């Protein structure tokens, strides 16, 4: 039942992320006093791409070093990607604000050359890229991120797959960041080559959650469809926002697993626990691409500080607890936030510390990485992940947000 619920959460998350990215009539950020004109100016530049990505698996556990059924290192990966992307018209507001940005959806096939223990997962994801620097008239240095879900893993099983302590779920999140050199070899064709960083995990929704990390390369080709705009000047010129303060309100929830260590025994607590929170962040918009500010963060974690209220000993199947009081599972903190702003998506990072809390589990610093997907100009989907004390996985943050006083 819990496994099915986790799968449904990831599937719903992916659908919610992808739908706005392919909606041509999306109401997104606009310039002061102007409406989004993506309706009157269609998405005139579409592109198809194909990538091949060989990689090296970072050795984080003895399972990858040879403590597996094959009795050999698992340190190589290979993936194939097929992608569709679009750019906003250079005559639209979004195209003039973000002239080099593209976004879309992709599907990929991965192999780690250990199908019996890891599987050969397929990923479906949203992605976005843009220019970092123009190196020459035909050569640019770009970045691209991918975020989605991967399906078809061989997960840990104490009987059939006992040595795979990295993957605890058949469905896992897929996160990728790449840096690329893009060469315009023809008005319709580009060649790309670069490096990739990839992470697979289940967001602490199921154990084990060691995850898999890959460092690799990428070689790809992109075919532009439809109207050719070429590398020439933008017809109507760039648009730039006026600096201003906006306010983000986010409400989120998720489930998580919890393990405890006590009396020199490590044990998993049966079942899943609920997490709910709210963030309020005044953010100063410096320019088209960047905003930053402070966030007031409140979170309730049903699994926090259970150790203090256990009943019985630390043995498998004998973990019982009294319910802790609310104050032991609720915390309020402040975090510094920075956000990369793009059409359709924004990426938010934060480092904070709980100021009002009780118990060891709520003490110390926390870190946040979140993706915001705009449904309308002000309303967005929020998909985030929180770490504790710079190292411990904490919980997912799946929710909705609303931006007030937005003058983009």
C-alpha atoms as a printed R data frame, in Angstrom:
    type eleno elety resid chain resno      x       y       z
1   ATOM     1    CA   UNK     A     1  0.000   0.000   0.000
2   ATOM     2    CA   UNK     A     2  2.781   2.422   0.932
3   ATOM     3    CA   UNK     A     3  4.733   1.471  -2.203
4   ATOM     4    CA   UNK     A     4  1.678   2.174  -4.378
5   ATOM     5    CA   UNK     A     5  1.132   5.528  -2.700
6   ATOM     6    CA   UNK     A     6  4.746   6.548  -3.358
7   ATOM     7    CA   UNK     A     7  4.424   5.552  -7.024
8   ATOM     8    CA   UNK     A     8  1.222   7.569  -7.374
9   ATOM     9    CA   UNK     A     9  2.920  10.607  -5.786
10  ATOM    10    CA   UNK     A    10  5.805  10.514  -8.286
11  ATOM    11    CA   UNK     A    11  3.508   9.953 -11.272
12  ATOM    12    CA   UNK     A    12  1.254  12.858 -10.284
13  ATOM    13    CA   UNK     A    13  4.292  15.043  -9.681
14  ATOM    14    CA   UNK     A    14  5.687  14.342 -13.141
15  ATOM    15    CA   UNK     A    15  2.344  15.007 -14.854
16  ATOM    16    CA   UNK     A    16  1.970  18.304 -13.010
17  ATOM    17    CA   UNK     A    17  5.472  19.383 -14.005
18  ATOM    18    CA   UNK     A    18  5.162  18.444 -17.660
19  ATOM    19    CA   UNK     A    19  1.684  19.838 -18.354
20  ATOM    20    CA   UNK     A    20  2.534  23.553 -17.912
21  ATOM    21    CA   UNK     A    21  5.748  23.112 -19.909
22  ATOM    22    CA   UNK     A    22  3.826  22.050 -23.033
23  ATOM    23    CA   UNK     A    23  0.909  24.448 -22.631
24  ATOM    24    CA   UNK     A    24  1.345  27.114 -25.306
25  ATOM    25    CA   UNK     A    25 -1.146  29.435 -23.606
26  ATOM    26    CA   UNK     A    26  0.663  29.492 -20.266
27  ATOM    27    CA   UNK     A    27  0.269  32.746 -18.333
28  ATOM    28    CA   UNK     A    28  3.733  33.367 -16.920
29  ATOM    29    CA   UNK     A    29  5.989  36.268 -15.954
30  ATOM    30    CA   UNK     A    30  5.394  39.554 -17.779
31  ATOM    31    CA   UNK     A    31  6.860  43.021 -17.881
32  ATOM    32    CA   UNK     A    32  5.256  45.892 -15.940
33  ATOM    33    CA   UNK     A    33  1.955  47.003 -17.396
34  ATOM    34    CA   UNK     A    34  1.899  44.312 -20.092
35  ATOM    35    CA   UNK     A    35  0.052  41.016 -20.393
36  ATOM    36    CA   UNK     A    36  1.759  37.781 -21.314
37  ATOM    37    CA   UNK     A    37  1.533  37.668 -25.100
38  ATOM    38    CA   UNK     A    38  2.368  34.002 -25.581
39  ATOM    39    CA   UNK     A    39 -1.207  33.600 -26.834
40  ATOM    40    CA   UNK     A    40 -0.942  36.186 -29.615
41  ATOM    41    CA   UNK     A    41  2.605  35.102 -30.507
42  ATOM    42    CA   UNK     A    42  2.748  31.305 -30.838
43  ATOM    43    CA   UNK     A    43  5.731  29.203 -29.861
44  ATOM    44    CA   UNK     A    44  7.388  29.393 -33.260
45  ATOM    45    CA   UNK     A    45 10.642  27.577 -32.593
46  ATOM    46    CA   UNK     A    46 10.438  23.873 -31.825
47  ATOM    47    CA   UNK     A    47 13.323  21.448 -31.663
48  ATOM    48    CA   UNK     A    48 14.027  17.732 -31.383
49  ATOM    49    CA   UNK     A    49 17.183  16.351 -29.821
50  ATOM    50    CA   UNK     A    50 18.975  13.067 -29.278
51  ATOM    51    CA   UNK     A    51 21.765  12.549 -26.716
52  ATOM    52    CA   UNK     A    52 24.121   9.704 -25.842
53  ATOM    53    CA   UNK     A    53 25.559   9.895 -22.325
54  ATOM    54    CA   UNK     A    54 28.291   7.489 -21.132
55  ATOM    55    CA   UNK     A    55 29.085   7.825 -17.445
56  ATOM    56    CA   UNK     A    56 31.029   6.762 -14.379
57  ATOM    57    CA   UNK     A    57 29.105   5.644 -11.268
58  ATOM    58    CA   UNK     A    58 30.470   7.267  -8.118
59  ATOM    59    CA   UNK     A    59 31.437   4.508  -5.684
60  ATOM    60    CA   UNK     A    60 29.531   5.281  -2.487
61  ATOM    61    CA   UNK     A    61 29.043   1.764  -1.091
62  ATOM    62    CA   UNK     A    62 30.634  -1.675  -1.042
63  ATOM    63    CA   UNK     A    63 27.774  -2.913  -3.256
64  ATOM    64    CA   UNK     A    64 29.228  -0.854  -6.118
65  ATOM    65    CA   UNK     A    65 32.786  -1.904  -5.276
66  ATOM    66    CA   UNK     A    66 32.116  -5.606  -5.785
67  ATOM    67    CA   UNK     A    67 29.973  -6.773  -2.872
68  ATOM    68    CA   UNK     A    68 27.209  -7.860  -5.247
69  ATOM    69    CA   UNK     A    69 25.949 -10.945  -7.064
70  ATOM    70    CA   UNK     A    70 28.379 -10.396  -9.968
71  ATOM    71    CA   UNK     A    71 31.322  -9.998  -7.591
72  ATOM    72    CA   UNK     A    72 32.681  -7.128  -9.684
73  ATOM    73    CA   UNK     A    73 32.636  -3.355  -9.714
74  ATOM    74    CA   UNK     A    74 29.549  -1.549 -10.949
75  ATOM    75    CA   UNK     A    75 31.075   1.683 -12.184
76  ATOM    76    CA   UNK     A    76 29.799   2.275 -15.739
77  ATOM    77    CA   UNK     A    77 26.537   3.653 -17.098
78  ATOM    78    CA   UNK     A    78 25.091   4.517 -20.480
79  ATOM    79    CA   UNK     A    79 21.912   6.397 -21.344
80  ATOM    80    CA   UNK     A    80 20.060   7.453 -24.492
81  ATOM    81    CA   UNK     A    81 17.772  10.511 -24.521
82  ATOM    82    CA   UNK     A    82 15.098  11.704 -26.944
83  ATOM    83    CA   UNK     A    83 13.807  15.246 -26.274
84  ATOM    84    CA   UNK     A    84 11.311  17.790 -27.544
85  ATOM    85    CA   UNK     A    85 11.785  21.480 -26.646
86  ATOM    86    CA   UNK     A    86 10.421  24.901 -27.582
87  ATOM    87    CA   UNK     A    87 11.495  28.526 -27.333
88  ATOM    88    CA   UNK     A    88  9.195  31.488 -26.978
89  ATOM    89    CA   UNK     A    89  8.866  33.805 -29.949
90  ATOM    90    CA   UNK     A    90 11.400  36.634 -30.037
91  ATOM    91    CA   UNK     A    91  8.439  39.003 -30.471
92  ATOM    92    CA   UNK     A    92  6.780  37.832 -27.230
93  ATOM    93    CA   UNK     A    93  7.474  39.280 -23.792
94  ATOM    94    CA   UNK     A    94  8.929  36.008 -22.513
95  ATOM    95    CA   UNK     A    95 11.078  35.676 -25.612
96  ATOM    96    CA   UNK     A    96 12.416  39.194 -25.138
97  ATOM    97    CA   UNK     A    97 13.042  38.635 -21.409
98  ATOM    98    CA   UNK     A    98 14.699  35.211 -21.935
99  ATOM    99    CA   UNK     A    99 15.915  35.070 -25.556
100 ATOM   100    CA   UNK     A   100 18.172  32.019 -25.226
101 ATOM   101    CA   UNK     A   101 16.045  29.778 -22.992
102 ATOM   102    CA   UNK     A   102 14.393  26.531 -24.111
103 ATOM   103    CA   UNK     A   103 12.293  24.007 -22.218
104 ATOM   104    CA   UNK     A   104 10.497  20.762 -22.910
105 ATOM   105    CA   UNK     A   105 10.027  17.096 -22.090
106 ATOM   106    CA   UNK     A   106 12.288  14.090 -22.576
107 ATOM   107    CA   UNK     A   107 12.462  10.328 -22.233
108 ATOM   108    CA   UNK     A   108 15.613   8.300 -21.620
109 ATOM   109    CA   UNK     A   109 16.816   4.728 -21.229
110 ATOM   110    CA   UNK     A   110 19.560   3.931 -18.697
111 ATOM   111    CA   UNK     A   111 21.726   0.886 -18.192
112 ATOM   112    CA   UNK     A   112 24.274   0.277 -15.429
113 ATOM   113    CA   UNK     A   113 25.334  -3.099 -16.874
114 ATOM   114    CA   UNK     A   114 23.782  -4.877 -13.888
115 ATOM   115    CA   UNK     A   115 20.171  -5.508 -14.937
116 ATOM   116    CA   UNK     A   116 19.550  -8.294 -12.418
117 ATOM   117    CA   UNK     A   117 20.344  -6.110  -9.385
118 ATOM   118    CA   UNK     A   118 19.715  -2.527 -10.567
119 ATOM   119    CA   UNK     A   119 17.511  -2.904 -13.631
120 ATOM   120    CA   UNK     A   120 17.500  -0.781 -16.777
121 ATOM   121    CA   UNK     A   121 15.238   2.148 -15.822
122 ATOM   122    CA   UNK     A   122 13.418   4.494 -18.169
123 ATOM   123    CA   UNK     A   123 13.093   8.168 -17.167
124 ATOM   124    CA   UNK     A   124 10.455  10.706 -18.172
125 ATOM   125    CA   UNK     A   125 11.347  14.290 -17.315
126 ATOM   126    CA   UNK     A   126 10.962  18.013 -17.825
127 ATOM   127    CA   UNK     A   127 14.075  19.976 -18.753
128 ATOM   128    CA   UNK     A   128 15.282  23.511 -19.368
129 ATOM   129    CA   UNK     A   129 18.468  25.094 -20.662
130 ATOM   130    CA   UNK     A   130 19.907  28.472 -21.488
131 ATOM   131    CA   UNK     A   131 23.087  30.266 -22.475
132 ATOM   132    CA   UNK     A   132 25.856  31.054 -20.015
133 ATOM   133    CA   UNK     A   133 28.229  32.712 -22.513
134 ATOM   134    CA   UNK     A   134 28.521  33.304 -26.260
135 ATOM   135    CA   UNK     A   135 32.017  32.183 -27.238
136 ATOM   136    CA   UNK     A   136 31.768  32.924 -30.957
137 ATOM   137    CA   UNK     A   137 28.995  33.623 -33.502
138 ATOM   138    CA   UNK     A   138 28.309  29.875 -33.790
139 ATOM   139    CA   UNK     A   139 29.557  28.516 -30.453
140 ATOM   140    CA   UNK     A   140 27.965  28.986 -27.030
141 ATOM   141    CA   UNK     A   141 28.474  27.640 -23.516
142 ATOM   142    CA   UNK     A   142 25.129  26.524 -22.061
143 ATOM   143    CA   UNK     A   143 23.622  24.720 -19.087
144 ATOM   144    CA   UNK     A   144 20.689  22.298 -18.935
145 ATOM   145    CA   UNK     A   145 18.868  20.612 -16.058
146 ATOM   146    CA   UNK     A   146 16.527  17.591 -16.130
147 ATOM   147    CA   UNK     A   147 14.011  16.620 -13.456
148 ATOM   148    CA   UNK     A   148 11.558  13.735 -13.528
149 ATOM   149    CA   UNK     A   149 10.854  10.160 -12.519
150 ATOM   150    CA   UNK     A   150 12.637   6.926 -13.455
151 ATOM   151    CA   UNK     A   151 10.773   3.634 -13.703
152 ATOM   152    CA   UNK     A   152 11.791  -0.027 -13.785
153 ATOM   153    CA   UNK     A   153 14.432  -0.288 -11.067
154 ATOM   154    CA   UNK     A   154 15.316  -3.568  -9.376
155 ATOM   155    CA   UNK     A   155 14.883  -2.557  -5.758
156 ATOM   156    CA   UNK     A   156 16.260  -4.016  -2.556
157 ATOM   157    CA   UNK     A   157 14.640  -7.228  -1.395
158 ATOM   158    CA   UNK     A   158 15.947  -9.156   1.580
159 ATOM   159    CA   UNK     A   159 15.412 -12.468  -0.247
160 ATOM   160    CA   UNK     A   160 15.836 -11.874  -3.996
161 ATOM   161    CA   UNK     A   161 18.093  -8.784  -4.046
162 ATOM   162    CA   UNK     A   162 19.652  -8.469  -0.579
163 ATOM   163    CA   UNK     A   163 22.935  -6.791  -1.520
164 ATOM   164    CA   UNK     A   164 21.415  -3.795  -3.306
165 ATOM   165    CA   UNK     A   165 21.165  -1.410  -0.367
166 ATOM   166    CA   UNK     A   166 21.158   1.676  -2.635
167 ATOM   167    CA   UNK     A   167 17.741   1.461  -4.296
168 ATOM   168    CA   UNK     A   168 14.640   0.946  -2.159
169 ATOM   169    CA   UNK     A   169 11.898   1.724  -4.674
170 ATOM   170    CA   UNK     A   170 10.917   0.680  -8.204
171 ATOM   171    CA   UNK     A   171 10.275   4.357  -9.021
172 ATOM   172    CA   UNK     A   172 12.898   7.000  -8.209
173 ATOM   173    CA   UNK     A   173 13.459  10.676  -8.866
174 ATOM   174    CA   UNK     A   174 15.833  11.536 -11.714
175 ATOM   175    CA   UNK     A   175 17.870  14.768 -11.359
176 ATOM   176    CA   UNK     A   176 20.503  15.906 -13.846
177 ATOM   177    CA   UNK     A   177 22.643  18.994 -14.440
178 ATOM   178    CA   UNK     A   178 24.761  19.420 -17.559
179 ATOM   179    CA   UNK     A   179 27.188  22.000 -18.972
180 ATOM   180    CA   UNK     A   180 27.471  22.021 -22.749
181 ATOM   181    CA   UNK     A   181 29.228  23.499 -25.725
182 ATOM   182    CA   UNK     A   182 26.665  24.086 -28.487
183 ATOM   183    CA   UNK     A   183 27.917  24.446 -32.048
184 ATOM   184    CA   UNK     A   184 25.558  25.787 -34.741
185 ATOM   185    CA   UNK     A   185 26.794  23.747 -37.697
186 ATOM   186    CA   UNK     A   186 23.790  24.661 -39.894
187 ATOM   187    CA   UNK     A   187 20.793  26.959 -39.557
188 ATOM   188    CA   UNK     A   188 18.674  23.919 -38.608
189 ATOM   189    CA   UNK     A   189 21.276  21.751 -36.851
190 ATOM   190    CA   UNK     A   190 23.332  21.963 -33.650
191 ATOM   191    CA   UNK     A   191 25.926  19.648 -32.167
192 ATOM   192    CA   UNK     A   192 26.370  19.554 -28.400
193 ATOM   193    CA   UNK     A   193 29.024  18.071 -26.137
194 ATOM   194    CA   UNK     A   194 29.626  18.436 -22.426
195 ATOM   195    CA   UNK     A   195 29.572  16.923 -18.940
196 ATOM   196    CA   UNK     A   196 26.682  15.668 -16.815
197 ATOM   197    CA   UNK     A   197 25.985  15.133 -13.117
198 ATOM   198    CA   UNK     A   198 23.091  12.758 -12.366
199 ATOM   199    CA   UNK     A   199 21.383  11.635  -9.160
200 ATOM   200    CA   UNK     A   200 18.714   8.956  -8.621
201 ATOM   201    CA   UNK     A   201 16.871   8.560  -5.295
202 ATOM   202    CA   UNK     A   202 13.382   8.181  -3.841
203 ATOM   203    CA   UNK     A   203 13.390  11.291  -1.664
204 ATOM   204    CA   UNK     A   204 13.353   9.351   1.619
205 ATOM   205    CA   UNK     A   205  9.882   7.985   0.881
206 ATOM   206    CA   UNK     A   206 11.147   4.402   1.074
207 ATOM   207    CA   UNK     A   207 14.165   2.613   2.544
208 ATOM   208    CA   UNK     A   208 16.913   2.010   1.680
209 ATOM   209    CA   UNK     A   209 17.600   5.393   0.084
210 ATOM   210    CA   UNK     A   210 21.334   5.361  -0.635
211 ATOM   211    CA   UNK     A   211 20.740   6.608  -4.179
212 ATOM   212    CA   UNK     A   212 22.966   6.419  -7.237
213 ATOM   213    CA   UNK     A   213 25.258   9.180  -8.526
214 ATOM   214    CA   UNK     A   214 26.757   9.359 -12.015
215 ATOM   215    CA   UNK     A   215 29.386  11.672 -13.528
216 ATOM   216    CA   UNK     A   216 29.492  11.474 -17.284
217 ATOM   217    CA   UNK     A   217 29.716  13.015 -20.701
218 ATOM   218    CA   UNK     A   218 27.132  13.961 -23.301
219 ATOM   219    CA   UNK     A   219 27.179  14.022 -27.079
220 ATOM   220    CA   UNK     A   220 24.040  15.181 -28.833
221 ATOM   221    CA   UNK     A   221 22.414  16.592 -31.920
222 ATOM   222    CA   UNK     A   222 19.492  19.048 -32.135
223 ATOM   223    CA   UNK     A   223 17.214  19.672 -35.123
224 ATOM   224    CA   UNK     A   224 15.273  22.954 -35.202
225 ATOM   225    CA   UNK     A   225 11.795  22.702 -36.735
226 ATOM   226    CA   UNK     A   226  9.572  25.298 -38.376
227 ATOM   227    CA   UNK     A   227 10.542  28.938 -38.789
228 ATOM   228    CA   UNK     A   228 14.260  29.686 -38.753
229 ATOM   229    CA   UNK     A   229 15.158  32.685 -36.611
230 ATOM   230    CA   UNK     A   230 18.904  32.250 -36.924
231 ATOM   231    CA   UNK     A   231 21.512  33.727 -34.592
232 ATOM   232    CA   UNK     A   232 20.800  37.323 -35.665
233 ATOM   233    CA   UNK     A   233 19.639  40.266 -33.547
234 ATOM   234    CA   UNK     A   234 16.311  40.225 -31.711
235 ATOM   235    CA   UNK     A   235 13.785  42.244 -33.708
236 ATOM   236    CA   UNK     A   236 12.148  44.172 -30.863
237 ATOM   237    CA   UNK     A   237 15.140  44.301 -28.517
238 ATOM   238    CA   UNK     A   238 15.533  42.962 -24.998
239 ATOM   239    CA   UNK     A   239 13.139  43.658 -22.134
240 ATOM   240    CA   UNK     A   240 14.370  44.190 -18.603
241 ATOM   241    CA   UNK     A   241 12.328  44.183 -15.411
242 ATOM   242    CA   UNK     A   242 12.423  46.928 -12.828
243 ATOM   243    CA   UNK     A   243 13.872  45.773  -9.488
244 ATOM   244    CA   UNK     A   244 11.102  45.185  -6.946
245 ATOM   245    CA   UNK     A   245 10.072  43.043  -3.967
246 ATOM   246    CA   UNK     A   246  7.677  40.126  -4.410
247 ATOM   247    CA   UNK     A   247  6.322  37.710  -1.792
248 ATOM   248    CA   UNK     A   248  6.088  33.910  -2.129
249 ATOM   249    CA   UNK     A   249  3.706  31.848   0.018
250 ATOM   250    CA   UNK     A   250  4.154  28.049  -0.219
251 ATOM   251    CA   UNK     A   251  2.147  25.286   1.469
252 ATOM   252    CA   UNK     A   252  3.472  21.731   1.133
253 ATOM   253    CA   UNK     A   253  3.224  18.169   2.411
254 ATOM   254    CA   UNK     A   254  4.757  14.714   1.892
255 ATOM   255    CA   UNK     A   255  5.394  11.378   3.564
256 ATOM   256    CA   UNK     A   256  8.718  10.030   4.764
257 ATOM   257    CA   UNK     A   257 10.321   6.934   6.298
258 ATOM   258    CA   UNK     A   258 12.259   6.973   9.558
259 ATOM   259    CA   UNK     A   259 15.021   4.851  11.036
260 ATOM   260    CA   UNK     A   260 16.367   4.909  14.579
261 ATOM   261    CA   UNK     A   261 19.683   3.950  16.145
262 ATOM   262    CA   UNK     A   262 19.683   3.027  19.814
263 ATOM   263    CA   UNK     A   263 21.244   0.465  22.146
264 ATOM   264    CA   UNK     A   264 23.768  -0.160  19.303
265 ATOM   265    CA   UNK     A   265 20.918  -1.469  17.153
266 ATOM   266    CA   UNK     A   266 19.637   0.137  13.918
267 ATOM   267    CA   UNK     A   267 15.943  -0.298  13.247
268 ATOM   268    CA   UNK     A   268 13.346   0.888  10.753
269 ATOM   269    CA   UNK     A   269 10.121   2.276  12.142
270 ATOM   270    CA   UNK     A   270  7.215   0.547  10.375
271 ATOM   271    CA   UNK     A   271  4.993   2.648   8.135
272 ATOM   272    CA   UNK     A   272  5.326   6.205   6.819
273 ATOM   273    CA   UNK     A   273  4.982   9.554   8.543
274 ATOM   274    CA   UNK     A   274  3.364  12.767   7.406
275 ATOM   275    CA   UNK     A   275  5.175  16.082   6.907
276 ATOM   276    CA   UNK     A   276  3.501  19.451   6.365
277 ATOM   277    CA   UNK     A   277  4.872  22.971   6.201
278 ATOM   278    CA   UNK     A   278  4.484  26.568   5.127
279 ATOM   279    CA   UNK     A   279  7.039  29.119   3.841
280 ATOM   280    CA   UNK     A   280  6.657  32.867   3.459
281 ATOM   281    CA   UNK     A   281  9.486  34.575   1.571
282 ATOM   282    CA   UNK     A   282  9.881  38.255   0.680
283 ATOM   283    CA   UNK     A   283 12.204  38.197  -2.358
284 ATOM   284    CA   UNK     A   284 14.014  41.099  -4.025
285 ATOM   285    CA   UNK     A   285 13.994  40.800  -7.825
286 ATOM   286    CA   UNK     A   286 17.405  42.076  -8.929
287 ATOM   287    CA   UNK     A   287 17.035  41.452 -12.679
288 ATOM   288    CA   UNK     A   288 15.396  39.164 -15.234
289 ATOM   289    CA   UNK     A   289 17.164  36.080 -13.930
290 ATOM   290    CA   UNK     A   290 17.740  36.429 -10.197
291 ATOM   291    CA   UNK     A   291 15.810  37.050  -6.988
292 ATOM   292    CA   UNK     A   292 16.873  36.535  -3.363
293 ATOM   293    CA   UNK     A   293 15.565  37.110   0.147
294 ATOM   294    CA   UNK     A   294 14.648  35.655   3.533
295 ATOM   295    CA   UNK     A   295 12.058  32.956   4.180
296 ATOM   296    CA   UNK     A   296 10.127  32.216   7.369
297 ATOM   297    CA   UNK     A   297  9.718  28.412   7.443
298 ATOM   298    CA   UNK     A   298  7.392  26.370   9.665
299 ATOM   299    CA   UNK     A   299  7.255  22.569   9.482
300 ATOM   300    CA   UNK     A   300  5.480  19.749  11.291
301 ATOM   301    CA   UNK     A   301  7.144  16.310  11.093
302 ATOM   302    CA   UNK     A   302  5.179  13.382  12.511
303 ATOM   303    CA   UNK     A   303  8.381  11.330  12.852
304 ATOM   304    CA   UNK     A   304 10.449  13.890  14.776
305 ATOM   305    CA   UNK     A   305 11.820  13.044  18.231
306 ATOM   306    CA   UNK     A   306 10.126   9.641  18.432
307 ATOM   307    CA   UNK     A   307 13.235   8.251  20.090
308 ATOM   308    CA   UNK     A   308 12.379  10.011  23.335
309 ATOM   309    CA   UNK     A   309  8.962   8.325  23.462
310 ATOM   310    CA   UNK     A   310  9.710   4.729  22.551
311 ATOM   311    CA   UNK     A   311  8.097   1.807  24.345
312 ATOM   312    CA   UNK     A   312 10.195  -1.373  24.688
313 ATOM   313    CA   UNK     A   313 13.583  -2.199  23.185
314 ATOM   314    CA   UNK     A   314 15.237  -1.544  19.798
315 ATOM   315    CA   UNK     A   315 14.419  -4.812  18.088
316 ATOM   316    CA   UNK     A   316 12.896  -5.337  14.684
317 ATOM   317    CA   UNK     A   317  9.119  -5.642  14.927
318 ATOM   318    CA   UNK     A   318  9.067  -4.380  18.513
319 ATOM   319    CA   UNK     A   319  9.226  -0.610  17.930
320 ATOM   320    CA   UNK     A   320  6.334   1.186  19.583
321 ATOM   321    CA   UNK     A   321  5.995   4.820  20.634
322 ATOM   322    CA   UNK     A   322  3.819   7.181  22.544
323 ATOM   323    CA   UNK     A   323  2.803  10.111  20.372
324 ATOM   324    CA   UNK     A   324  5.093  13.083  21.144
325 ATOM   325    CA   UNK     A   325  3.487  16.432  21.984
326 ATOM   326    CA   UNK     A   326  3.013  18.894  19.126
327 ATOM   327    CA   UNK     A   327  5.853  21.151  20.290
328 ATOM   328    CA   UNK     A   328  8.312  18.245  19.866
329 ATOM   329    CA   UNK     A   329  7.419  17.815  16.206
330 ATOM   330    CA   UNK     A   330  7.003  21.432  15.114
331 ATOM   331    CA   UNK     A   331  9.737  23.943  14.293
332 ATOM   332    CA   UNK     A   332 10.023  27.485  12.940
333 ATOM   333    CA   UNK     A   333 13.166  28.740  11.236
334 ATOM   334    CA   UNK     A   334 14.624  31.389   8.962
335 ATOM   335    CA   UNK     A   335 16.449  30.651   5.716
336 ATOM   336    CA   UNK     A   336 18.390  32.629   3.135
337 ATOM   337    CA   UNK     A   337 16.922  31.998  -0.325
338 ATOM   338    CA   UNK     A   338 18.270  32.537  -3.850
339 ATOM   339    CA   UNK     A   339 16.372  31.804  -7.038
340 ATOM   340    CA   UNK     A   340 17.240  31.395 -10.704
341 ATOM   341    CA   UNK     A   341 14.243  32.720 -12.647
342 ATOM   342    CA   UNK     A   342 13.312  31.431 -16.098
343 ATOM   343    CA   UNK     A   343 10.090  31.086 -18.110
344 ATOM   344    CA   UNK     A   344  7.892  28.195 -16.916
345 ATOM   345    CA   UNK     A   345 10.382  27.161 -14.192
346 ATOM   346    CA   UNK     A   346 12.437  28.678 -11.368
347 ATOM   347    CA   UNK     A   347 15.063  26.936  -9.225
348 ATOM   348    CA   UNK     A   348 15.189  27.924  -5.546
349 ATOM   349    CA   UNK     A   349 17.952  27.083  -3.048
350 ATOM   350    CA   UNK     A   350 18.084  27.915   0.644
351 ATOM   351    CA   UNK     A   351 20.107  27.470   3.825
352 ATOM   352    CA   UNK     A   352 18.360  28.001   7.141
353 ATOM   353    CA   UNK     A   353 18.299  27.251  10.843
354 ATOM   354    CA   UNK     A   354 15.439  26.422  13.173
355 ATOM   355    CA   UNK     A   355 14.966  29.084  15.835
356 ATOM   356    CA   UNK     A   356 11.862  27.771  17.609
357 ATOM   357    CA   UNK     A   357 12.021  24.017  18.243
358 ATOM   358    CA   UNK     A   358 12.229  21.303  20.888
359 ATOM   359    CA   UNK     A   359 14.290  18.107  20.716
360 ATOM   360    CA   UNK     A   360 17.423  16.974  18.897
361 ATOM   361    CA   UNK     A   361 15.748  16.168  15.571
362 ATOM   362    CA   UNK     A   362 14.721  19.786  14.989
363 ATOM   363    CA   UNK     A   363 18.019  21.321  16.067
364 ATOM   364    CA   UNK     A   364 20.537  22.815  13.664
365 ATOM   365    CA   UNK     A   365 20.694  23.865  10.039
366 ATOM   366    CA   UNK     A   366 18.560  22.696   7.121
367 ATOM   367    CA   UNK     A   367 19.005  23.047   3.361
368 ATOM   368    CA   UNK     A   368 16.385  23.267   0.602
369 ATOM   369    CA   UNK     A   369 16.438  22.702  -3.157
370 ATOM   370    CA   UNK     A   370 13.142  23.364  -4.946
371 ATOM   371    CA   UNK     A   371 11.716  23.588  -8.452
372 ATOM   372    CA   UNK     A   372  8.803  25.969  -9.079
373 ATOM   373    CA   UNK     A   373  6.597  25.351 -12.111
374 ATOM   374    CA   UNK     A   374  4.278  28.217 -13.095
375 ATOM   375    CA   UNK     A   375  0.638  27.304 -13.708
376 ATOM   376    CA   UNK     A   376 -0.445  30.935 -14.043
377 ATOM   377    CA   UNK     A   377  1.398  34.216 -13.669
378 ATOM   378    CA   UNK     A   378  1.100  34.038  -9.849
379 ATOM   379    CA   UNK     A   379  0.316  30.381  -9.029
380 ATOM   380    CA   UNK     A   380  3.050  27.738  -9.131
381 ATOM   381    CA   UNK     A   381  3.695  24.117  -8.230
382 ATOM   382    CA   UNK     A   382  6.444  23.573  -5.678
383 ATOM   383    CA   UNK     A   383  8.599  20.425  -5.681
384 ATOM   384    CA   UNK     A   384 11.395  20.539  -3.136
385 ATOM   385    CA   UNK     A   385 13.700  18.448  -1.009
386 ATOM   386    CA   UNK     A   386 15.068  19.234   2.423
387 ATOM   387    CA   UNK     A   387 18.331  18.090   3.991
388 ATOM   388    CA   UNK     A   388 19.198  18.350   7.657
389 ATOM   389    CA   UNK     A   389 22.577  19.434   9.033
390 ATOM   390    CA   UNK     A   390 24.131  19.499   5.530
391 ATOM   391    CA   UNK     A   391 24.170  15.683   5.235
392 ATOM   392    CA   UNK     A   392 21.028  13.875   6.384
393 ATOM   393    CA   UNK     A   393 18.093  13.354   3.983
394 ATOM   394    CA   UNK     A   394 14.949  14.779   5.509
395 ATOM   395    CA   UNK     A   395 11.789  14.993   3.387
396 ATOM   396    CA   UNK     A   396 10.128  15.964   0.141
397 ATOM   397    CA   UNK     A   397  8.184  19.241  -0.118
398 ATOM   398    CA   UNK     A   398  5.290  18.810  -2.587
399 ATOM   399    CA   UNK     A   399  2.899  21.740  -2.663
400 ATOM   400    CA   UNK     A   400  1.442  24.894  -4.152
401 ATOM   401    CA   UNK     A   401  2.696  28.463  -4.013
402 ATOM   402    CA   UNK     A   402  1.370  31.914  -4.785
403 ATOM   403    CA   UNK     A   403  3.389  35.036  -5.607
404 ATOM   404    CA   UNK     A   404  2.136  38.429  -4.448
405 ATOM   405    CA   UNK     A   405  3.181  41.826  -5.867
406 ATOM   406    CA   UNK     A   406  4.796  40.284  -8.926
407 ATOM   407    CA   UNK     A   407  5.786  43.034 -11.397
408 ATOM   408    CA   UNK     A   408  7.433  40.851 -14.014
